[in-house]
Short mmCIF file of C-alpha atoms in Angstrom, two decimals:
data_model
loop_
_atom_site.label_atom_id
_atom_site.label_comp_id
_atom_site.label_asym_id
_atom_site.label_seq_id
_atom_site.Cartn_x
_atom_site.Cartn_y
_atom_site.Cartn_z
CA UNK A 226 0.00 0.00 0.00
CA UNK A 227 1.37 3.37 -1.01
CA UNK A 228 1.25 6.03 1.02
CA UNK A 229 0.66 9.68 0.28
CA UNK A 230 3.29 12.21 1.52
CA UNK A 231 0.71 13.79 3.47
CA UNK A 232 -0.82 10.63 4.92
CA UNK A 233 3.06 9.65 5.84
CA UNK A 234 3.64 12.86 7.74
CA UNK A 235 0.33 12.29 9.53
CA UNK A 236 1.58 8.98 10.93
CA UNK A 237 5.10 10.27 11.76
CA UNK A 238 3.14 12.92 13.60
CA UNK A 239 1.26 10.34 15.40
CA UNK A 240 3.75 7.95 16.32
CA UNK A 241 5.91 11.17 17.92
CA UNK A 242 2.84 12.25 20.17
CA UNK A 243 2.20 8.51 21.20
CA UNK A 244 6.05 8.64 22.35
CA UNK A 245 6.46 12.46 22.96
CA UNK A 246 5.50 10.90 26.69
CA UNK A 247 8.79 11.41 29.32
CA UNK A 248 10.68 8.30 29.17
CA UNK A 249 10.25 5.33 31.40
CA UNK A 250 12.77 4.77 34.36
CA UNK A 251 14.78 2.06 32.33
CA UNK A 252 15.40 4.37 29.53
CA UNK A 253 15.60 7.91 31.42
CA UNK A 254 19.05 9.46 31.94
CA UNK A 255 20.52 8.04 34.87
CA UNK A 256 19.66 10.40 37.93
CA UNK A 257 22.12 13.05 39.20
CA UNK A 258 21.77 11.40 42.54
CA UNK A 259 23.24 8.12 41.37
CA UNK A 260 25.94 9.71 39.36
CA UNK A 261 27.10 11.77 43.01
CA UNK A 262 26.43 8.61 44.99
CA UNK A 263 29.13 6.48 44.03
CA UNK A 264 31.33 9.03 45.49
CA UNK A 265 30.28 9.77 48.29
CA UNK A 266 29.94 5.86 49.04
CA UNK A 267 33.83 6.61 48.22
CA UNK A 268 34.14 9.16 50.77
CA UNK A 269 31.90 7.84 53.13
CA UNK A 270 33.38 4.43 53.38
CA UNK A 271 37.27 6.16 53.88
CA UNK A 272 35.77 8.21 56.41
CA UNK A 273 34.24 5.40 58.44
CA UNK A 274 37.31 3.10 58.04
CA UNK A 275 39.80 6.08 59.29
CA UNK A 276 37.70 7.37 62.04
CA UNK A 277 37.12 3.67 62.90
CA UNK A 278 40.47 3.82 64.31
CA UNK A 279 40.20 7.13 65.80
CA UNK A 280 37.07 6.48 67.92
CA UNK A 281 38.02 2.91 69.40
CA UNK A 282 40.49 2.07 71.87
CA UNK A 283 43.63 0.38 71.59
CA UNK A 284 44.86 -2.84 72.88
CA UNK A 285 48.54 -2.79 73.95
CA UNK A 286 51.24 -5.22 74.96
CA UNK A 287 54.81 -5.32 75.78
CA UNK A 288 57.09 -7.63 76.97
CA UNK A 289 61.30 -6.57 78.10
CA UNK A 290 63.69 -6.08 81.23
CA UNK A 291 63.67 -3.51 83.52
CA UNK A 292 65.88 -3.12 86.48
CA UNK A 293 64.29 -3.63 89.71
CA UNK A 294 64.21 -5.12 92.75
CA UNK A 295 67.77 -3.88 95.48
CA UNK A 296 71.01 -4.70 93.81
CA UNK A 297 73.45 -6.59 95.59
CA UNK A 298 75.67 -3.73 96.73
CA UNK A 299 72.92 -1.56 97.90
CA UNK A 300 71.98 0.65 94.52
CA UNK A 301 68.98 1.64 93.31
CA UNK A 302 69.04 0.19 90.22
CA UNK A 303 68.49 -3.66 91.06
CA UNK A 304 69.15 -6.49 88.69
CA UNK A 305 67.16 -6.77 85.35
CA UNK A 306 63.88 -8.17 85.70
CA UNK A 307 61.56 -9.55 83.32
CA UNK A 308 58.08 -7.35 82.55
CA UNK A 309 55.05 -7.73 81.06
CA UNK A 310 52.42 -5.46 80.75
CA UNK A 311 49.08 -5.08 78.71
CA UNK A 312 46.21 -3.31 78.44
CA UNK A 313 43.70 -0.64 76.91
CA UNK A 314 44.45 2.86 75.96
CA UNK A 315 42.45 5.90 74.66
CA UNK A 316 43.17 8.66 73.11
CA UNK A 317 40.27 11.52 73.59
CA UNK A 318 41.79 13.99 71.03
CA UNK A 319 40.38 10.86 68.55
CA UNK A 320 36.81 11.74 69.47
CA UNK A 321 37.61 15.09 67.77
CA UNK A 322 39.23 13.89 65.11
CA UNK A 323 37.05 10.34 64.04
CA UNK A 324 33.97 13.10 64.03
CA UNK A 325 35.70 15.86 61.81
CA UNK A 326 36.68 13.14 59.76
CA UNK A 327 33.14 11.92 59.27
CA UNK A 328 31.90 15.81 58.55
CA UNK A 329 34.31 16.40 56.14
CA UNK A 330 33.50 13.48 54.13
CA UNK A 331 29.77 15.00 54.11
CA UNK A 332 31.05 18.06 52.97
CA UNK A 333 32.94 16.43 50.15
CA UNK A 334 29.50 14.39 49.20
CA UNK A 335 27.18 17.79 49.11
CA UNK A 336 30.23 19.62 47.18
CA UNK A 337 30.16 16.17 44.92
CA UNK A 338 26.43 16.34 44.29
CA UNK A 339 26.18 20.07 43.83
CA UNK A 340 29.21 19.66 41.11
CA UNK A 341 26.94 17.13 39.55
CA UNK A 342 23.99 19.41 39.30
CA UNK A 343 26.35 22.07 37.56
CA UNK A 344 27.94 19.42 35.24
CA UNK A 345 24.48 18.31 33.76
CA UNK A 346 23.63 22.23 33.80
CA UNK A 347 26.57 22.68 31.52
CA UNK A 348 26.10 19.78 29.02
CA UNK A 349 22.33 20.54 28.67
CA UNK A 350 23.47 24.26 27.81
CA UNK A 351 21.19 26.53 26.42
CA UNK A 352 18.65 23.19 26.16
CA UNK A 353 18.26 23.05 30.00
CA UNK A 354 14.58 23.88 31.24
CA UNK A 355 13.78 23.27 28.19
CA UNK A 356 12.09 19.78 29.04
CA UNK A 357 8.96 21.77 30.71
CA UNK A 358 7.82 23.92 27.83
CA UNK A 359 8.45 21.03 25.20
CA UNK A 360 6.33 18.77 27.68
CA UNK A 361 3.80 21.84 27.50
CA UNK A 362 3.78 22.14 23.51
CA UNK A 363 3.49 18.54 23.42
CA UNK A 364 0.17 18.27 25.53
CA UNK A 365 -1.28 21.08 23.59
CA UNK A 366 -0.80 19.90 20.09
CA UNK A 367 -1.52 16.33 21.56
CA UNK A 368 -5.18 17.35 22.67
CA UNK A 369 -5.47 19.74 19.12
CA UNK A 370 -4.33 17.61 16.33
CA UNK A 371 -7.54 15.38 16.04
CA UNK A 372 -9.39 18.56 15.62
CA UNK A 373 -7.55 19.70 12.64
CA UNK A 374 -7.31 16.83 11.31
CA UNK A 375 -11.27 16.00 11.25
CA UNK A 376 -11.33 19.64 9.58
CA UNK A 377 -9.22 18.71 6.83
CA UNK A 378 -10.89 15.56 6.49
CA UNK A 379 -13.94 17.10 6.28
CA UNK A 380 -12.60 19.90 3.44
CA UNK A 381 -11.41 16.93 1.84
CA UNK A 382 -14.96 15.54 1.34
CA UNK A 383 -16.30 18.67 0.55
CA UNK A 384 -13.90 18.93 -2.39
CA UNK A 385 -15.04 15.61 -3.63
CA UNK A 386 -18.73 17.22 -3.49
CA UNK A 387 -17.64 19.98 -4.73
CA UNK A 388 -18.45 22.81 -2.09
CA UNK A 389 -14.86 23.45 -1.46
CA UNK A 390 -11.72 24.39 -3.91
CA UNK A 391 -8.63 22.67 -3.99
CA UNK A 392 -6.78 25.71 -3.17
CA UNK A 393 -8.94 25.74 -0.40
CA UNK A 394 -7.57 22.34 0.69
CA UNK A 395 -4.17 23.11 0.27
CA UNK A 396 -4.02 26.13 2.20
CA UNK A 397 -5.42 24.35 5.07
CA UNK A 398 -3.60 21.04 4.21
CA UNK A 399 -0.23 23.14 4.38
CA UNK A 400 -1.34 24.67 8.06
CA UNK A 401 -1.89 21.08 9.26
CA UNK A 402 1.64 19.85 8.00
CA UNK A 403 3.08 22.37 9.84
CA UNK A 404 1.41 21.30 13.16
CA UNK A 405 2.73 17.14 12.42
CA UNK A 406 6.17 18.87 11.91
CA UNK A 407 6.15 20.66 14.63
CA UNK A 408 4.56 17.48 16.81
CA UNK A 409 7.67 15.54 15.11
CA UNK A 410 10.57 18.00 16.20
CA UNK A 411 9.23 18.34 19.33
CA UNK A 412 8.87 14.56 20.14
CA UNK A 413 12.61 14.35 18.72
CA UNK A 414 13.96 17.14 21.04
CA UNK A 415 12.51 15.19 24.14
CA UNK A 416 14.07 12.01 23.33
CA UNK A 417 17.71 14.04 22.79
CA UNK A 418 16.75 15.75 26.39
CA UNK A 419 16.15 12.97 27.98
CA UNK A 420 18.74 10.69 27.13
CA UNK A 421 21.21 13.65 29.09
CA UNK A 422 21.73 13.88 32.81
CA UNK A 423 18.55 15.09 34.01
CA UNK A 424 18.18 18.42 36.45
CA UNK A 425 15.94 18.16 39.16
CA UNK A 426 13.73 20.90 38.93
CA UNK A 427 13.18 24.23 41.25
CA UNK A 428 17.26 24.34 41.48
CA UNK A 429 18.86 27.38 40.86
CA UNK A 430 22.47 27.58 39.48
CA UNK A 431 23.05 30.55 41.44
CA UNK A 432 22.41 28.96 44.77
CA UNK A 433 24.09 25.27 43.42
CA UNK A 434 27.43 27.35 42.63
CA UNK A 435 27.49 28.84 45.81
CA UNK A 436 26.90 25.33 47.67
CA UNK A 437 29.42 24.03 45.91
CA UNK A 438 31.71 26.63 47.06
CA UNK A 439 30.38 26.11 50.24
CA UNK A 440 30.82 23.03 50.56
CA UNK A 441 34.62 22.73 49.36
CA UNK A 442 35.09 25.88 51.83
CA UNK A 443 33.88 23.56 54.32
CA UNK A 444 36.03 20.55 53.36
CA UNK A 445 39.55 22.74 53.66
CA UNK A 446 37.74 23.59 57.01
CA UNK A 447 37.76 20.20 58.54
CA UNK A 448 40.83 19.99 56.96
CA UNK A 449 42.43 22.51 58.44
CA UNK A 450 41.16 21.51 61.91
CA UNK A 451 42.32 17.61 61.36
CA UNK A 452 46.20 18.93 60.76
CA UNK A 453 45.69 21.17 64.00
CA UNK A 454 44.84 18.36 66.30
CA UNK A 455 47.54 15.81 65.06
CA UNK A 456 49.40 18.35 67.51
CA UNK A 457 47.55 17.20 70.39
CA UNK A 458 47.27 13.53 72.65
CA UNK A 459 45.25 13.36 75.51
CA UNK A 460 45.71 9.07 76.44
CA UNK A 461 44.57 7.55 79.28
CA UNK A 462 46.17 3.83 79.80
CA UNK A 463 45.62 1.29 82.31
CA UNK A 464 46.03 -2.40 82.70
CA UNK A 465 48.45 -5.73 83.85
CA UNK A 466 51.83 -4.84 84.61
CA UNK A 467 53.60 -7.31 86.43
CA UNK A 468 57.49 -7.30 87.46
CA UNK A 469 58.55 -10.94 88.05
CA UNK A 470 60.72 -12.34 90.79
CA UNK A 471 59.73 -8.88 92.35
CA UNK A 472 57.29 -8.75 94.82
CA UNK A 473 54.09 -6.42 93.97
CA UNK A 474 50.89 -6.22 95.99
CA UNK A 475 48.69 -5.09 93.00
CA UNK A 476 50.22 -6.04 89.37
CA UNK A 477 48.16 -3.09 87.54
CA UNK A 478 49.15 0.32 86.06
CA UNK A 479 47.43 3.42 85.53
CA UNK A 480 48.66 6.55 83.11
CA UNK A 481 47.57 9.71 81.93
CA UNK A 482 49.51 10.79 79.01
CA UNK A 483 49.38 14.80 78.02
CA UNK A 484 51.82 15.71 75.14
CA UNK A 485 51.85 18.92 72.74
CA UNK A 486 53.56 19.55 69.37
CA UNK A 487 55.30 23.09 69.29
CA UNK A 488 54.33 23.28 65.97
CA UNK A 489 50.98 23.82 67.05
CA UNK A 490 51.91 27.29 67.13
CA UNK A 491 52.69 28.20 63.48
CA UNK A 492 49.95 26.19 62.16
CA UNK A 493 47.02 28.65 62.14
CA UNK A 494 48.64 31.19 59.79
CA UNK A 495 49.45 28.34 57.56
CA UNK A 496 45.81 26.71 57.53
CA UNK A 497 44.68 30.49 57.56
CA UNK A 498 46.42 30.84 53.83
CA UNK A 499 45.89 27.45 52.11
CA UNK A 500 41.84 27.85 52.95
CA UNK A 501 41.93 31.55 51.70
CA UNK A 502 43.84 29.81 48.47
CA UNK A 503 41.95 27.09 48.06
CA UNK A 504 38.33 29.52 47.84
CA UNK A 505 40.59 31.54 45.91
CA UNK A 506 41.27 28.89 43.20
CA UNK A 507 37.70 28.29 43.36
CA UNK A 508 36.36 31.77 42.60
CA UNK A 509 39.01 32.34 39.63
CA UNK A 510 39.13 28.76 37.84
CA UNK A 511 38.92 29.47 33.94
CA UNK A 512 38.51 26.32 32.60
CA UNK A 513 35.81 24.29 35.56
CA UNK A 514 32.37 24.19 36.29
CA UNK A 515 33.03 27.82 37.63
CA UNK A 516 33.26 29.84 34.35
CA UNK A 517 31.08 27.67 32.23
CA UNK A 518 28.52 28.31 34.90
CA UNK A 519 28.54 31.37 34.51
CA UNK A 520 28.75 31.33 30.76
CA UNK A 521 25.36 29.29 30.88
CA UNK A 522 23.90 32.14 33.35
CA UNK A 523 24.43 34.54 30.95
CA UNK A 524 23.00 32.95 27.99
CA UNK A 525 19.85 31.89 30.04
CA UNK A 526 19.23 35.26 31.31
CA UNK A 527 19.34 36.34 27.54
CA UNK A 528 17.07 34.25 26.22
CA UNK A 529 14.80 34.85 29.58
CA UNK A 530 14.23 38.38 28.78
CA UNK A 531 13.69 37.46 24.91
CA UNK A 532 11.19 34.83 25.49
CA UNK A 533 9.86 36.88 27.66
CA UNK A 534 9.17 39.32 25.27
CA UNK A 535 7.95 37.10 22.67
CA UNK A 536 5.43 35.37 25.20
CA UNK A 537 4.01 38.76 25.56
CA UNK A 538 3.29 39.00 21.62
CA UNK A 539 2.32 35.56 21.43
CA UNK A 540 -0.19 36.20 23.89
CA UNK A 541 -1.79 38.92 22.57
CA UNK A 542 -2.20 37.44 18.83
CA UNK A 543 -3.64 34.63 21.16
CA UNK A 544 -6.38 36.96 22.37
CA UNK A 545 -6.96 38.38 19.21
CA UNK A 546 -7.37 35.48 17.39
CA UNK A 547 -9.82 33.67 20.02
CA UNK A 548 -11.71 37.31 19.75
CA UNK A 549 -12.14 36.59 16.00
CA UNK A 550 -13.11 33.40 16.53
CA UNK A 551 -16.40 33.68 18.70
CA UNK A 552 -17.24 36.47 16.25
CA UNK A 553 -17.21 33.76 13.02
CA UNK A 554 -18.26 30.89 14.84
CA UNK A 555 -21.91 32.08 14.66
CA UNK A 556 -21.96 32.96 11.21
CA UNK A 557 -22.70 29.92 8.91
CA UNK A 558 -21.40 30.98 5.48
CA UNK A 559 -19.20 28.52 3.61
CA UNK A 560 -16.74 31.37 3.15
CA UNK A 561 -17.22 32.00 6.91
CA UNK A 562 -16.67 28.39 8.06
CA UNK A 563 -13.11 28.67 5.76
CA UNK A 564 -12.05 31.11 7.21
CA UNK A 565 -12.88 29.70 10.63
CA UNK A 566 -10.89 26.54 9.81
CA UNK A 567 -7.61 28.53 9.26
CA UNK A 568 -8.63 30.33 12.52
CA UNK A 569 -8.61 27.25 14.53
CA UNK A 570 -5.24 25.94 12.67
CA UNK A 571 -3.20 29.12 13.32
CA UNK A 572 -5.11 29.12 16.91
CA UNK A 573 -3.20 25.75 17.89
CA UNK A 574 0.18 26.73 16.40
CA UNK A 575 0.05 29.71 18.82
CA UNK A 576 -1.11 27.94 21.69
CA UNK A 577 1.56 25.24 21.11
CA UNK A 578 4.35 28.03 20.97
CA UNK A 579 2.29 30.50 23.60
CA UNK A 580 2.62 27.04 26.32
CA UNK A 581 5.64 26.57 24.89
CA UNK A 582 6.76 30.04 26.44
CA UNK A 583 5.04 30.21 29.27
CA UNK A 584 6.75 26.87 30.77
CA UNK A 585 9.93 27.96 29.27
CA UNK A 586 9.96 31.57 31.05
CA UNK A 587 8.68 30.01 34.20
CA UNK A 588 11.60 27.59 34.17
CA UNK A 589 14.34 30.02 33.36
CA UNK A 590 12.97 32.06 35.87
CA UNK A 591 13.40 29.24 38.29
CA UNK A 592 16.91 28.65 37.05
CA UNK A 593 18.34 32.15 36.94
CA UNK A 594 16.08 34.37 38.88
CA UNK A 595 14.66 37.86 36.21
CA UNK A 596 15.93 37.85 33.33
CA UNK A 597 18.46 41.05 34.72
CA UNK A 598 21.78 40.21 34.27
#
């Protein structure tokens, strides 16, 4: 069966609404969630296996010669004597440092996911929020295209009884084309969306860039503190300790243990410059997520004020046209019901683009605030 060029676009337009639907889980984009989260399983799972060691006590041993006991020509020092002690030992500067260790790895998980947000951002481009208003265009032309096709359908068998023109047809024929292409590109700009890494929606880049910045602010933070208390030791040890061949009434040992690291001292000016550096380095990278960021904010805030502006026009042919509408809609002319048919087929092509807009703006909007630079 051979099929007509115009009955081929029909069905192409067709087959994109049926799939112009968002894409099921198994074929979506994988979620910016599960792209961070291997990470920060990463950072998490370092984290809990250093401050493992920071938060427990330890088990000690030792086994030598010390001398004891009264030597044979009345010194101090005695003969060597065998000793063995054992037992547990904390260290409560570890508290400190198994928790900072833990925070910091959060830090470096929110700094991840934010960074992943901005990454998808920047290879959407000048596409991103664009999903909304070609979800919007889609439902409109979705619940219009029957419509104008039963109209053509029906100038088509007026033709045959001759109480139309085929110039008539065409003009109207042409209109409809234009609606199954623009049903078609739209369908095939979802599919090219979706198949990207997907941005939640309601995030501004604004506020991601700064968390980001934030967070890696944060992570030089903990950072900073972690090198400050390897200065410190606060140990408390106790356990068996047992001379042999000397007497002892109880064979246990207590100890406090309080040292400090003069270094301590020239550490803060040194922590003070590396974090300064490091948010340095973070405001003035050329080639990261930084600058194209802010690239991508300036290009969305252009085409927010354009849109903008076109939404505005778009709306107003809108009104007009609907205005001429209920005017002809009562008359019952044939030359009145033509003219009503192209009414109702440049009607939908507006509405298509006017949701189109609408979403669009509103997303932008979300994304980069007014359209002020």
């Amino acid at each position: 069966m051979m099929l007509t060029g115009g009955a081929l676009l029909a069905l192409v337009a067709r087959t994109a609404l049926a799939q112009s639907a968002p894409p099921s889980q198994a074929q979506a984009a994988p979620k910016l969630e599960d792209r961070a989260s291997g990470y920060c399983d990463f950072v998490r799972g370092v984290a809990d296996a250093e401050s493992a060691l920071e938060l427990a006590p330890e088990l000690y041993a030792s086994f030598g010669v010390v001398n004891a006991g009264e030597s044979s020509g009345g010194g101090a020092l005695g003969k060597p004597k065998p000793r063995l002690t054992a037992g547990l030992g904390y260290d409560f500067v570890g508290l400190y440092r198994g928790t900072t260790i833990r925070k910091r790895a959060e830090a470096d998980c929110r700094r991840q996911r934010a960074v992943a947000m901005l990454e998808a951002a920047v290879h959407q481009g000048p596409a991103l929020g664009e999903d909304a208003a070609l979800e919007a265009r889609a439902r409109v032309l979705q619940e219009s295209l029957p419509r104008a096709e039963e109209l053509v359908t029906a100038l088509r068998n007026d033709l045959r009884e001759g109480r139309s023109t085929l110039e008539e047809l065409n003009a109207v024929q042409v209109r409809l084309d234009n609606l199954r292409e623009l049903a078609t590109n739209t369908a095939l700009a979802r599919a090219q969306i979706a198949g990207r890494p997907q941005f939640a929606q309601g995030q501004r880049l604004e506020s991601l860039l700064e968390e980001m910045r934030a967070a890696d602010d944060e992570v030089e933070s903990y950072s900073g503190g972690l090198r400050r208390a390897e200065a410190w030791e606060l140990s408390l040890r106790g356990g068996y300790d047992e001379v042999f061949n000397v007497e002892q009434s109880v064979p246990l040992s207590g100890q406090i243990l309080l040292t400090y690291n003069l270094g301590h001292l020239w550490q803060g000016s040194a922590n003070a410059r590396a974090r300064e550096g490091r948010r340095q380095a973070s405001l003035q990278e050329v080639t990261g997520v930084s600058q194209r960021i802010s690239e991508l904010m300036a290009d969305l805030r252009a085409r927010h004020r354009t849109e903008e502006s076109r939404l505005r026009e778009v709306s107003t042919l809108v009104a007009d046209l609907e205005g001429q509408l209920r005017e002809v809609e009562a008359l019952q002319t044939r030359e009145v019901r033509r003219f009503r048919d192209y009414l109702l087929l440049e009607l939908t092509r507006l509405r298509a683009e006017q949701a189109y807009l609408r979403a669009h703006v509103d997303a932008l909007t979300s994304l980069v605030g007014t359209g002020a630079p």
